[in-house]
C-alpha positions as a printed Julia matrix, in Angstrom:
427×3 Matrix{Float64}:
 21.56   -6.2   59.28
 22.6    -5.12  55.79
 22.15   -8.65  54.41
 18.75   -8.9   56.1
 17.65   -5.59  54.54
 18.76   -6.78  51.11
 16.77   -9.99  51.49
 13.67   -8.05  52.56
 14.08   -5.63  49.65
 14.29   -8.55  47.23
 11.16  -10.14  48.71
  9.19   -6.88  48.5
 10.47   -6.23  44.98
  9.37   -9.67  43.76
  5.94   -9.23  45.34
  5.46   -5.83  43.67
  6.49   -7.21  40.27
  4.13  -10.16  40.7
  1.27   -7.79  41.52
  1.97   -5.4   38.62
  2.39   -8.15  36.04
 -0.73  -10.01  37.18
 -2.83   -6.86  36.81
 -0.97   -5.61  33.69
 -0.18   -2.29  35.37
  3.3    -1.68  33.93
  3.19    0.72  31.02
  4.67   -0.74  27.8
  6.48    2.56  27.24
  8.43    2.24  30.5
 11.62    0.32  29.71
 13.87    1.32  32.56
 13.61   -1.52  35.01
 10.86   -3.69  33.61
 11.97   -7.31  33.56
 12.85   -8.38  30.03
 13.67   -4.83  28.92
 17.14   -3.53  28.21
 19.0    -0.65  26.63
 19.16   -2.55  23.33
 15.39   -3.14  23.42
 14.67    0.54  23.91
 16.98    1.54  21.07
 15.79   -1.26  18.8
 12.17   -0.16  19.03
 12.94    3.53  18.55
 15.53    3.4   15.78
 13.73    0.73  13.74
 10.6     2.88  13.73
 12.52    6.06  12.87
 14.49    4.53  10.02
 11.49    2.96   8.33
  9.43    6.13   8.65
 12.24    8.2    7.18
 12.59    5.61   4.41
  8.92    6.14   3.53
  9.5     9.89   3.1
  8.4    11.15   6.52
 10.28   13.57   8.76
 10.69   12.94  12.47
 11.7    15.2   15.34
 13.08   13.53  18.46
 13.21   15.58  21.65
 15.54   14.31  24.38
 14.34   15.47  27.8
 16.49   15.5   30.92
 14.76   15.56  34.3
 16.94   17.34  36.84
 18.08   15.04  39.66
 15.23   12.66  38.88
 16.1     9.98  41.45
 16.6    12.55  44.22
 13.39   14.49  43.48
 10.85   11.74  44.11
  8.66   12.96  46.99
  7.83   10.07  49.33
  4.25   11.16  50.01
  3.43   11.4   46.31
  5.2     8.12  45.57
  3.09    6.36  48.21
 -0.03    8.0   46.76
  0.76    6.54  43.34
  1.56    3.12  44.76
 -1.74    3.02  46.64
 -3.65    4.12  43.52
 -2.14    1.15  41.66
 -4.0    -1.12  44.1
 -1.09   -2.06  46.35
 -2.54   -2.2   49.84
 -2.29   -4.09  53.11
  1.0    -5.4   54.46
  2.87   -4.75  51.2
  1.98   -1.03  51.3
  2.91   -0.88  54.99
  6.28   -2.44  54.25
  7.0     0.13  51.54
  5.87    3.01  53.78
  8.07    1.73  56.6
 10.99    1.33  54.17
 10.74    5.0   53.11
  9.88    6.54  56.48
 12.24    7.83  59.17
 15.3     8.07  56.97
 18.01   10.48  58.13
 21.26   11.7   56.67
 24.19   13.87  57.65
 27.37   15.27  56.13
 30.78   14.11  57.4
 33.92   16.17  56.73
 37.27   15.28  58.3
 35.55   13.1   60.87
 33.13   15.84  61.95
 29.46   15.22  61.19
 26.57   17.62  60.91
 23.26   17.18  62.67
 20.86   14.57  61.3
 18.15   15.77  58.92
 15.14   13.75  57.84
 15.08   12.68  54.17
 11.68   13.33  52.61
 12.46   12.7   48.94
 14.64   10.59  46.68
 14.49    6.85  46.15
 17.35    5.03  47.96
 20.07    4.65  45.32
 22.2     1.54  45.35
 19.31   -0.43  46.81
 17.25   -3.25  45.34
 13.93   -1.42  45.68
 15.1     2.02  44.56
 14.92    1.45  40.77
 11.51   -0.23  41.03
 10.07    2.59  43.13
 11.31    5.11  40.59
  9.65    3.08  37.83
  6.35    3.21  39.7
  6.69    6.96  40.09
  7.3     7.55  36.36
  4.96    4.85  35.08
  1.9     7.07  34.64
  3.62    9.65  32.41
  2.85    7.84  29.1
 -0.81    7.42  30.07
 -0.98   11.08  31.09
  0.18   12.2   27.64
 -2.12    9.73  25.87
 -5.21   10.94  27.73
 -4.2    14.59  27.47
 -3.89   14.53  23.68
 -6.24   11.64  22.77
 -3.42    9.55  21.31
 -3.45    5.87  20.38
  0.13    5.23  21.52
  2.45    7.11  23.8
  4.9     9.51  22.12
  7.39    9.16  24.98
  9.91    6.37  25.5
 11.36    6.02  28.99
 14.48    4.32  30.23
 15.17    5.04  33.9
 15.4     8.85  34.08
 15.98    9.29  30.33
 12.99   10.32  28.23
 12.64   10.98  24.53
  9.61   12.1   22.57
  9.34   11.4   18.84
  6.73   12.66  16.42
  6.27   12.82  12.65
  6.67   16.5   11.72
  6.01   17.41   8.09
  4.37   20.81   8.59
  3.86   23.59  11.12
  0.73   21.92  12.51
  2.73   18.81  13.39
  5.39   20.93  15.08
  2.8    22.79  17.16
  1.32   19.46  18.23
  4.73   18.21  19.36
  5.27   21.47  21.26
  1.94   20.96  23.03
  3.08   17.48  24.09
  6.26   19.01  25.51
  4.17   21.5   27.47
  2.08   18.62  28.83
  5.27   16.86  29.9
  6.33   20.06  31.68
  2.89   20.2   33.33
  3.26   16.61  34.59
  6.65   17.47  36.08
  5.21   20.46  37.92
  2.33   18.39  39.33
  4.71   15.78  40.75
  7.41   18.26  41.83
  9.94   17.31  39.2
 11.87   19.81  37.1
 13.23   19.72  33.56
 16.85   20.64  32.96
 16.51   22.66  29.75
 20.28   23.0   29.41
 20.58   19.24  28.79
 17.57   18.89  26.48
 18.0    18.88  22.71
 16.27   17.99  19.45
 17.37   15.62  16.69
 15.83   16.31  13.27
 15.51   13.24  11.03
 14.41   13.1    7.41
 15.65   14.33   4.06
 13.27   17.31   3.92
 12.93   18.05   7.63
 11.87   21.71   8.13
 13.84   21.79  11.43
 11.34   23.62  13.62
 12.41   24.99  17.01
 10.95   23.74  20.3
 11.43   24.83  23.86
 10.46   24.91  27.53
  9.48   28.17  29.29
 10.61   30.32  26.35
 13.98   28.55  26.36
 14.71   27.26  22.81
 16.21   23.78  22.66
 19.42   23.27  20.64
 19.37   20.91  17.67
 22.83   19.33  17.3
 23.7    17.1   14.36
 25.03   14.37  16.68
 23.48   13.16  19.95
 24.14   10.31  22.39
 21.18    8.05  23.09
 21.8     5.52  25.91
 25.47    5.25  24.96
 24.83    5.07  21.2
 26.05    7.99  19.07
 23.41    9.04  16.54
 23.64   11.56  13.74
 20.81   13.09  11.74
 21.25   10.48   8.99
 21.21    7.46  11.36
 24.18    5.98   9.5
 26.05    4.92  12.7
 29.38    5.71  11.04
 30.21    8.24  13.76
 29.42    5.68  16.44
 31.58    3.01  14.79
 34.53    5.42  14.48
 34.15    6.35  18.15
 34.05    2.79  19.48
 36.97    1.72  17.27
 39.0     4.64  18.65
 38.18    3.66  22.24
 39.01    0.0   21.58
 42.38    0.88  20.03
 43.17    3.13  22.99
 42.46    0.25  25.35
 44.73   -2.03  23.32
 47.46    0.6   23.61
 47.03    0.58  27.4
 48.01   -3.1   27.49
 51.06   -2.74  25.25
 52.26    0.3   27.2
 51.65   -0.82  30.8
 51.81   -4.64  30.81
 55.09   -6.52  30.52
 53.54   -9.96  30.05
 53.19  -11.22  26.48
 51.7   -14.54  27.51
 49.19  -15.53  24.77
 46.55  -16.7   27.26
 46.81  -13.45  29.25
 46.62  -11.27  26.13
 43.67  -13.24  24.8
 41.86  -12.86  28.14
 42.56   -9.11  28.21
 41.11   -8.59  24.74
 38.0   -10.68  25.45
 37.38   -8.98  28.8
 38.31   -5.35  28.24
 38.35   -4.64  24.49
 35.76   -6.81  22.78
 32.79   -5.61  24.93
 33.44   -2.07  23.66
 33.05   -3.3   20.09
 29.85   -5.23  20.81
 27.76   -2.85  22.91
 24.23   -2.82  21.44
 25.56   -4.28  18.19
 22.06   -5.44  17.21
 21.28   -1.77  16.58
 24.27   -0.64  14.53
 25.73   -3.86  13.06
 27.18   -2.58   9.76
 26.49   -4.07   6.34
 29.09   -2.13   4.35
 32.49   -3.72   3.8
 34.33   -0.58   4.89
 32.77   -0.44   8.36
 33.02   -4.22   8.81
 36.74   -4.12   8.05
 37.23   -1.07  10.27
 35.9    -2.92  13.31
 37.62   -6.21  12.48
 40.94   -4.39  12.13
 41.07   -3.9   15.91
 41.14   -7.65  16.56
 43.52   -8.21  13.67
 45.9    -5.62  15.11
 45.84   -7.02  18.65
 46.1   -10.68  17.6
 49.05   -9.89  15.34
 50.98   -8.74  18.43
 50.43  -11.99  20.34
 53.55  -14.22  20.35
 53.14  -17.18  18.05
 50.57  -15.38  15.92
 52.65  -12.62  14.37
 52.5   -12.48  10.56
 50.13  -15.46  10.37
 47.0   -15.11   8.22
 44.1   -13.71  10.22
 42.05  -16.88   9.88
 44.91  -18.98  11.25
 45.24  -16.6   14.21
 41.56  -17.07  14.99
 42.0   -20.85  14.98
 45.08  -20.77  17.22
 43.41  -18.45  19.75
 40.05  -20.28  19.54
 38.07  -17.07  19.02
 35.53  -15.99  16.43
 35.73  -12.98  14.19
 33.87   -9.91  15.42
 31.65  -10.06  12.34
 30.5   -13.6   13.16
 29.86  -12.69  16.8
 27.63   -9.76  15.75
 25.7   -12.04  13.4
 25.16  -14.56  16.19
 24.0   -11.76  18.5
 21.52  -10.64  15.83
 20.08  -14.13  15.45
 19.86  -14.74  19.2
 18.02  -11.43  19.62
 15.56  -12.37  16.85
 15.08  -15.81  18.44
 14.21  -14.12  21.75
 11.67  -11.89  19.98
 10.02  -14.76  18.11
  9.93  -17.03  21.18
  8.45  -14.24  23.29
 11.2   -14.16  25.9
 12.08  -10.59  24.85
  9.25   -8.09  25.1
  9.62   -5.7   22.2
  7.05   -3.63  20.34
  7.89   -3.62  16.62
  4.46   -3.84  14.97
  3.86   -3.54  12.02
  7.49   -4.14  11.02
  7.66   -7.57  12.66
  5.2    -9.94  10.97
  5.09  -13.66  10.22
  4.51  -14.89   6.69
  1.49  -17.18   6.21
  2.35  -20.92   6.19
  3.39  -22.28   2.8
  3.38  -25.78   1.33
  6.7   -25.07  -0.4
 10.12  -25.88   0.99
 11.03  -24.19   4.28
  9.68  -23.78   7.8
  6.52  -22.2    9.19
  8.31  -19.49  11.2
  9.33  -17.32   8.25
  9.18  -13.54   8.72
  8.26  -10.85   6.24
 11.13   -8.86   4.78
 10.7    -5.07   5.09
 10.49   -3.19   1.81
 12.92   -0.27   1.81
 13.74    2.45  -0.69
 17.18    3.65   0.39
 20.41    1.73   0.81
 20.88    3.22   4.3
 17.7     1.56   5.55
 18.97   -1.9    4.61
 21.15   -1.85   7.72
 18.17   -2.11  10.09
 17.8    -5.16  12.28
 15.13   -6.97  10.26
 16.79   -6.32   6.9
 19.95   -7.99   8.21
 18.42  -10.91  10.06
 15.27  -12.0    8.22
 17.0   -13.56   5.15
 19.25  -15.69   7.39
 16.38  -16.55   9.73
 14.12  -17.72   6.89
 16.87  -20.0    5.58
 17.59  -21.75   8.9
 16.67  -25.44   9.27
 13.72  -26.15  11.52
 15.73  -28.17  14.06
 17.62  -25.0   15.0
 14.48  -22.89  15.3
 12.82  -25.48  17.54
 15.43  -25.08  20.28
 13.7   -24.79  23.68
 16.23  -22.4   25.23
 18.34  -19.44  24.17
 21.58  -21.14  25.2
 20.86  -24.16  23.02
 19.91  -21.92  20.09
 23.15  -19.97  20.49
 25.16  -23.18  20.51
 23.48  -24.55  17.38
 23.51  -21.28  15.43
 27.21  -20.83  16.26
 27.94  -24.26  14.81
 25.72  -23.67  11.78
 27.02  -20.29  10.64
 30.35  -20.09   8.86
 32.93  -17.55   9.89
 33.56  -15.39   6.78
 37.15  -14.76   7.9
 38.0   -18.47   8.03
 36.9   -19.41   4.51
């Protein structure tokens, strides 16, 4: 029965996605479960925009909003009302209504269960349909704010139950406007029986001359810490990512220590597999956002792999480049560069839906040497801004031969770009 339910959920989910995409009903600001969207995409859009605006002399306030028990607070009747208003009718609507209706739960302690109570709210977590239903429930929030304040684009960025509002704030008028948007967000939550957890909301002030205004909900002022965590990425008010790099290096070294302390085996193949599986992913999470350009941070990250590989039998005291050859692994710096180029390839080819206008623009075709897929290089004023995604990737992209750029698939592009780029730690 469980397998049958999973199959039916998958069928209904695919039909809903087909309907929404065909009628263009998914909001571009909703990143949580939209196909083609990811944590890196959400962060890439937000941080690229913030950095370039700060580089041009603007100040930005980012308000992180936490909705209390968001997945458990979705009222079934209001969810079905929204789904029907989207145009989903007939058998598909009946299937969804049947899926949500007549759900019961009880509490079991020491083998003794309470009486059954009907569940009237909360999307089924751990299910196939649950995330999609939550997306449909939250999908009208950006449009609500746009219509309420006559905006051109939505000020809110959503990823699952995480929401952040960003606005240029250079004077008191701008701050009052952002506060009015927060009040509209609070109004939307009250209409749809959601509540904001003010204790977990905070403000990040960005910009060299940010006046640092105070915002709040229901006369509760929001704190403004210097460091926040955004979808697993540690951000400070300078957007330098140094704090994040120090944190992930510390976690990676701790995980290396776990192996040396608790595992007796010093088999090279086992140690290599452990590092690739349990350590390296920590050092590469969302690297397209924070990939460093300074030698100090590059060496700091690479030192983790140098340390671990130096403790593998047969590799001790060998030059780092020779260790990489013996273990058949790439340097972490090369892997981040490849990840950058693959991400840019996905953006250019259209397989990754990301909104980066006007920062992402093609250069007009030229009769001079080179290819016709060249991108414009962003003009920046500060050295800190040169670490953004386009500043790192565009020079390499524009210099690539056309036979690499014409790859039909991402896997083929990754294979060719890996063979084309030189590992800086092997030369």
